[in-house]
């Protein structure tokens, strides 16, 4: 009876087999953990590189740059003078302004109506609105704007006779172009270009002797 109650010993090698299985499972778990860490590290590095590339593109290629408006010159197409110096009353003087819009961006610059005012000693003597348009990416668009100068406003200024006697007429112009740059429908910026110019018109040759311009861009 005592022999029946005696506990039988385990089969040889049973303890060693269980220990090997445990070690194998532990090594498999550690290997899986290392693989997960490596995968997470790779994904994190890839996301970080992508973010760095996007930031670099935003501040370089995709950065919205200011369009440049330039007044290339004026051409007087109609001017009737009295004694070769004074504009004839009742007859408007016509000018054609050669204006270029340079777009340095990787996307087109779509602008609205352009406005140009011509001043003589602070008085508006001419005003014109140009049609809307689009300057292609990294291209320069040139356009001609016709300005009709109201000679009666010129003649009403008491300084005109003195200025005309020198053969040179100093005038100022103000141009404004407002539009938008759209890059990949992601980066959209409204841009307004303003330009002030001072012109010295040679009355006898009917040409521009000198011009100085200042440009201001709001982005």
PDB file of N, CA and C in Angstrom, residues 4-47:
ATOM      1  N   UNK A   4       2.202   1.853  -3.509  1.00  0.00           N
ATOM      2  CA  UNK A   4       1.262   2.473  -4.448  1.00  0.00           C
ATOM      3  C   UNK A   4       1.199   3.983  -4.258  1.00  0.00           C
ATOM      4  N   UNK A   5       1.350   4.421  -3.025  1.00  0.00           N
ATOM      5  CA  UNK A   5       1.250   5.855  -2.766  1.00  0.00           C
ATOM      6  C   UNK A   5       2.533   6.591  -3.096  1.00  0.00           C
ATOM      7  N   UNK A   6       3.585   5.839  -3.412  1.00  0.00           N
ATOM      8  CA  UNK A   6       4.862   6.490  -3.696  1.00  0.00           C
ATOM      9  C   UNK A   6       4.799   7.236  -5.012  1.00  0.00           C
ATOM     10  N   UNK A   7       5.298   8.464  -5.045  1.00  0.00           N
ATOM     11  CA  UNK A   7       5.267   9.309  -6.230  1.00  0.00           C
ATOM     12  C   UNK A   7       6.318   8.831  -7.208  1.00  0.00           C
ATOM     13  N   UNK A   8       5.876   8.628  -8.468  1.00  0.00           N
ATOM     14  CA  UNK A   8       6.797   8.180  -9.490  1.00  0.00           C
ATOM     15  C   UNK A   8       7.652   9.339  -9.987  1.00  0.00           C
ATOM     16  N   UNK A   9       8.930   9.111 -10.275  1.00  0.00           N
ATOM     17  CA  UNK A   9       9.807  10.184 -10.790  1.00  0.00           C
ATOM     18  C   UNK A   9       9.464  10.527 -12.226  1.00  0.00           C
ATOM     19  N   UNK A  10       9.740  11.751 -12.602  1.00  0.00           N
ATOM     20  CA  UNK A  10       9.475  12.188 -13.974  1.00  0.00           C
ATOM     21  C   UNK A  10      10.391  11.480 -14.928  1.00  0.00           C
ATOM     22  N   UNK A  11       9.923  11.442 -16.187  1.00  0.00           N
ATOM     23  CA  UNK A  11      10.732  10.791 -17.219  1.00  0.00           C
ATOM     24  C   UNK A  11      12.027  11.549 -17.408  1.00  0.00           C
ATOM     25  N   UNK A  12      13.097  10.880 -17.713  1.00  0.00           N
ATOM     26  CA  UNK A  12      14.391  11.538 -17.898  1.00  0.00           C
ATOM     27  C   UNK A  12      14.325  12.580 -19.017  1.00  0.00           C
ATOM     28  N   UNK A  13      14.879  13.763 -18.768  1.00  0.00           N
ATOM     29  CA  UNK A  13      14.941  14.806 -19.787  1.00  0.00           C
ATOM     30  C   UNK A  13      13.737  15.716 -19.829  1.00  0.00           C
ATOM     31  N   UNK A  14      12.702  15.464 -19.031  1.00  0.00           N
ATOM     32  CA  UNK A  14      11.488  16.286 -19.085  1.00  0.00           C
ATOM     33  C   UNK A  14      11.768  17.697 -18.616  1.00  0.00           C
ATOM     34  N   UNK A  15      12.503  17.840 -17.501  1.00  0.00           N
ATOM     35  CA  UNK A  15      12.822  19.173 -16.984  1.00  0.00           C
ATOM     36  C   UNK A  15      13.671  19.948 -17.995  1.00  0.00           C
ATOM     37  N   UNK A  16      14.661  19.292 -18.636  1.00  0.00           N
ATOM     38  CA  UNK A  16      15.536  19.953 -19.600  1.00  0.00           C
ATOM     39  C   UNK A  16      14.754  20.419 -20.815  1.00  0.00           C
ATOM     40  N   UNK A  17      13.785  19.628 -21.278  1.00  0.00           N
ATOM     41  CA  UNK A  17      12.986  19.984 -22.448  1.00  0.00           C
ATOM     42  C   UNK A  17      12.140  21.211 -22.173  1.00  0.00           C
ATOM     43  N   UNK A  18      11.540  21.280 -21.007  1.00  0.00           N
ATOM     44  CA  UNK A  18      10.711  22.428 -20.660  1.00  0.00           C
ATOM     45  C   UNK A  18      11.569  23.682 -20.572  1.00  0.00           C
ATOM     46  N   UNK A  19      12.769  23.563 -20.053  1.00  0.00           N
ATOM     47  CA  UNK A  19      13.678  24.701 -19.946  1.00  0.00           C
ATOM     48  C   UNK A  19      14.104  25.186 -21.325  1.00  0.00           C
ATOM     49  N   UNK A  20      14.374  24.272 -22.255  1.00  0.00           N
ATOM     50  CA  UNK A  20      14.750  24.655 -23.615  1.00  0.00           C
ATOM     51  C   UNK A  20      13.611  25.381 -24.322  1.00  0.00           C
ATOM     52  N   UNK A  21      12.403  24.857 -24.133  1.00  0.00           N
ATOM     53  CA  UNK A  21      11.247  25.530 -24.747  1.00  0.00           C
ATOM     54  C   UNK A  21      11.073  26.944 -24.215  1.00  0.00           C
ATOM     55  N   UNK A  22      11.320  27.113 -22.951  1.00  0.00           N
ATOM     56  CA  UNK A  22      11.179  28.447 -22.343  1.00  0.00           C
ATOM     57  C   UNK A  22      12.224  29.408 -22.893  1.00  0.00           C
ATOM     58  N   UNK A  23      13.480  28.901 -22.999  1.00  0.00           N
ATOM     59  CA  UNK A  23      14.548  29.741 -23.525  1.00  0.00           C
ATOM     60  C   UNK A  23      14.299  30.108 -24.991  1.00  0.00           C
ATOM     61  N   UNK A  24      13.784  29.134 -25.759  1.00  0.00           N
ATOM     62  CA  UNK A  24      13.479  29.412 -27.166  1.00  0.00           C
ATOM     63  C   UNK A  24      12.381  30.465 -27.293  1.00  0.00           C
ATOM     64  N   UNK A  25      11.348  30.330 -26.467  1.00  0.00           N
ATOM     65  CA  UNK A  25      10.257  31.312 -26.487  1.00  0.00           C
ATOM     66  C   UNK A  25      10.743  32.686 -26.058  1.00  0.00           C
ATOM     67  N   UNK A  26      11.652  32.700 -25.076  1.00  0.00           N
ATOM     68  CA  UNK A  26      12.183  33.977 -24.611  1.00  0.00           C
ATOM     69  C   UNK A  26      13.019  34.639 -25.696  1.00  0.00           C
ATOM     70  N   UNK A  27      13.877  33.824 -26.374  1.00  0.00           N
ATOM     71  CA  UNK A  27      14.689  34.379 -27.451  1.00  0.00           C
ATOM     72  C   UNK A  27      13.809  34.877 -28.600  1.00  0.00           C
ATOM     73  N   UNK A  28      12.749  34.149 -28.907  1.00  0.00           N
ATOM     74  CA  UNK A  28      11.819  34.562 -29.965  1.00  0.00           C
ATOM     75  C   UNK A  28      11.121  35.870 -29.596  1.00  0.00           C
ATOM     76  N   UNK A  29      10.756  35.995 -28.330  1.00  0.00           N
ATOM     77  CA  UNK A  29      10.085  37.215 -27.874  1.00  0.00           C
ATOM     78  C   UNK A  29      11.033  38.403 -27.949  1.00  0.00           C
ATOM     79  N   UNK A  30      12.287  38.191 -27.521  1.00  0.00           N
ATOM     80  CA  UNK A  30      13.272  39.270 -27.581  1.00  0.00           C
ATOM     81  C   UNK A  30      13.581  39.663 -29.021  1.00  0.00           C
ATOM     82  N   UNK A  31      13.680  38.665 -29.909  1.00  0.00           N
ATOM     83  CA  UNK A  31      13.932  38.953 -31.325  1.00  0.00           C
ATOM     84  C   UNK A  31      12.778  39.743 -31.936  1.00  0.00           C
ATOM     85  N   UNK A  32      11.560  39.355 -31.593  1.00  0.00           N
ATOM     86  CA  UNK A  32      10.376  40.068 -32.093  1.00  0.00           C
ATOM     87  C   UNK A  32      10.360  41.508 -31.579  1.00  0.00           C
ATOM     88  N   UNK A  33      10.786  41.672 -30.312  1.00  0.00           N
ATOM     89  CA  UNK A  33      10.822  43.015 -29.735  1.00  0.00           C
ATOM     90  C   UNK A  33      11.846  43.884 -30.450  1.00  0.00           C
ATOM     91  N   UNK A  34      13.034  43.279 -30.732  1.00  0.00           N
ATOM     92  CA  UNK A  34      14.065  44.035 -31.441  1.00  0.00           C
ATOM     93  C   UNK A  34      13.613  44.413 -32.852  1.00  0.00           C
ATOM     94  N   UNK A  35      12.893  43.477 -33.511  1.00  0.00           N
ATOM     95  CA  UNK A  35      12.378  43.754 -34.853  1.00  0.00           C
ATOM     96  C   UNK A  35      11.382  44.912 -34.833  1.00  0.00           C
ATOM     97  N   UNK A  36      10.524  44.905 -33.814  1.00  0.00           N
ATOM     98  CA  UNK A  36       9.539  45.990 -33.685  1.00  0.00           C
ATOM     99  C   UNK A  36      10.231  47.332 -33.447  1.00  0.00           C
ATOM    100  N   UNK A  37      11.277  47.313 -32.602  1.00  0.00           N
ATOM    101  CA  UNK A  37      12.012  48.547 -32.324  1.00  0.00           C
ATOM    102  C   UNK A  37      12.669  49.065 -33.601  1.00  0.00           C
ATOM    103  N   UNK A  38      13.275  48.129 -34.374  1.00  0.00           N
ATOM    104  CA  UNK A  38      13.906  48.535 -35.628  1.00  0.00           C
ATOM    105  C   UNK A  38      12.893  49.113 -36.609  1.00  0.00           C
ATOM    106  N   UNK A  39      11.726  48.472 -36.715  1.00  0.00           N
ATOM    107  CA  UNK A  39      10.670  48.965 -37.619  1.00  0.00           C
ATOM    108  C   UNK A  39      10.189  50.348 -37.193  1.00  0.00           C
ATOM    109  N   UNK A  40       9.961  50.501 -35.875  1.00  0.00           N
ATOM    110  CA  UNK A  40       9.517  51.808 -35.383  1.00  0.00           C
ATOM    111  C   UNK A  40      10.584  52.870 -35.636  1.00  0.00           C
ATOM    112  N   UNK A  41      11.860  52.484 -35.452  1.00  0.00           N
ATOM    113  CA  UNK A  41      12.945  53.418 -35.705  1.00  0.00           C
ATOM    114  C   UNK A  41      13.004  53.830 -37.170  1.00  0.00           C
ATOM    115  N   UNK A  42      12.828  52.857 -38.073  1.00  0.00           N
ATOM    116  CA  UNK A  42      12.850  53.152 -39.511  1.00  0.00           C
ATOM    117  C   UNK A  42      11.698  54.073 -39.900  1.00  0.00           C
ATOM    118  N   UNK A  43      10.494  53.778 -39.390  1.00  0.00           N
ATOM    119  CA  UNK A  43       9.328  54.603 -39.701  1.00  0.00           C
ATOM    120  C   UNK A  43       9.516  56.026 -39.172  1.00  0.00           C
ATOM    121  N   UNK A  44      10.036  56.131 -37.938  1.00  0.00           N
ATOM    122  CA  UNK A  44      10.279  57.452 -37.349  1.00  0.00           C
ATOM    123  C   UNK A  44      11.302  58.235 -38.164  1.00  0.00           C
ATOM    124  N   UNK A  45      12.386  57.550 -38.557  1.00  0.00           N
ATOM    125  CA  UNK A  45      13.417  58.210 -39.360  1.00  0.00           C
ATOM    126  C   UNK A  45      12.860  58.661 -40.708  1.00  0.00           C
ATOM    127  N   UNK A  46      12.014  57.806 -41.333  1.00  0.00           N
ATOM    128  CA  UNK A  46      11.425  58.151 -42.617  1.00  0.00           C
ATOM    129  C   UNK A  46      10.507  59.361 -42.491  1.00  0.00           C
ATOM    130  N   UNK A  47       9.685  59.380 -41.436  1.00  0.00           N
ATOM    131  CA  UNK A  47       8.795  60.522 -41.215  1.00  0.00           C
ATOM    132  C   UNK A  47       9.598  61.788 -40.943  1.00  0.00           C
TER     133      UNK A  47
END
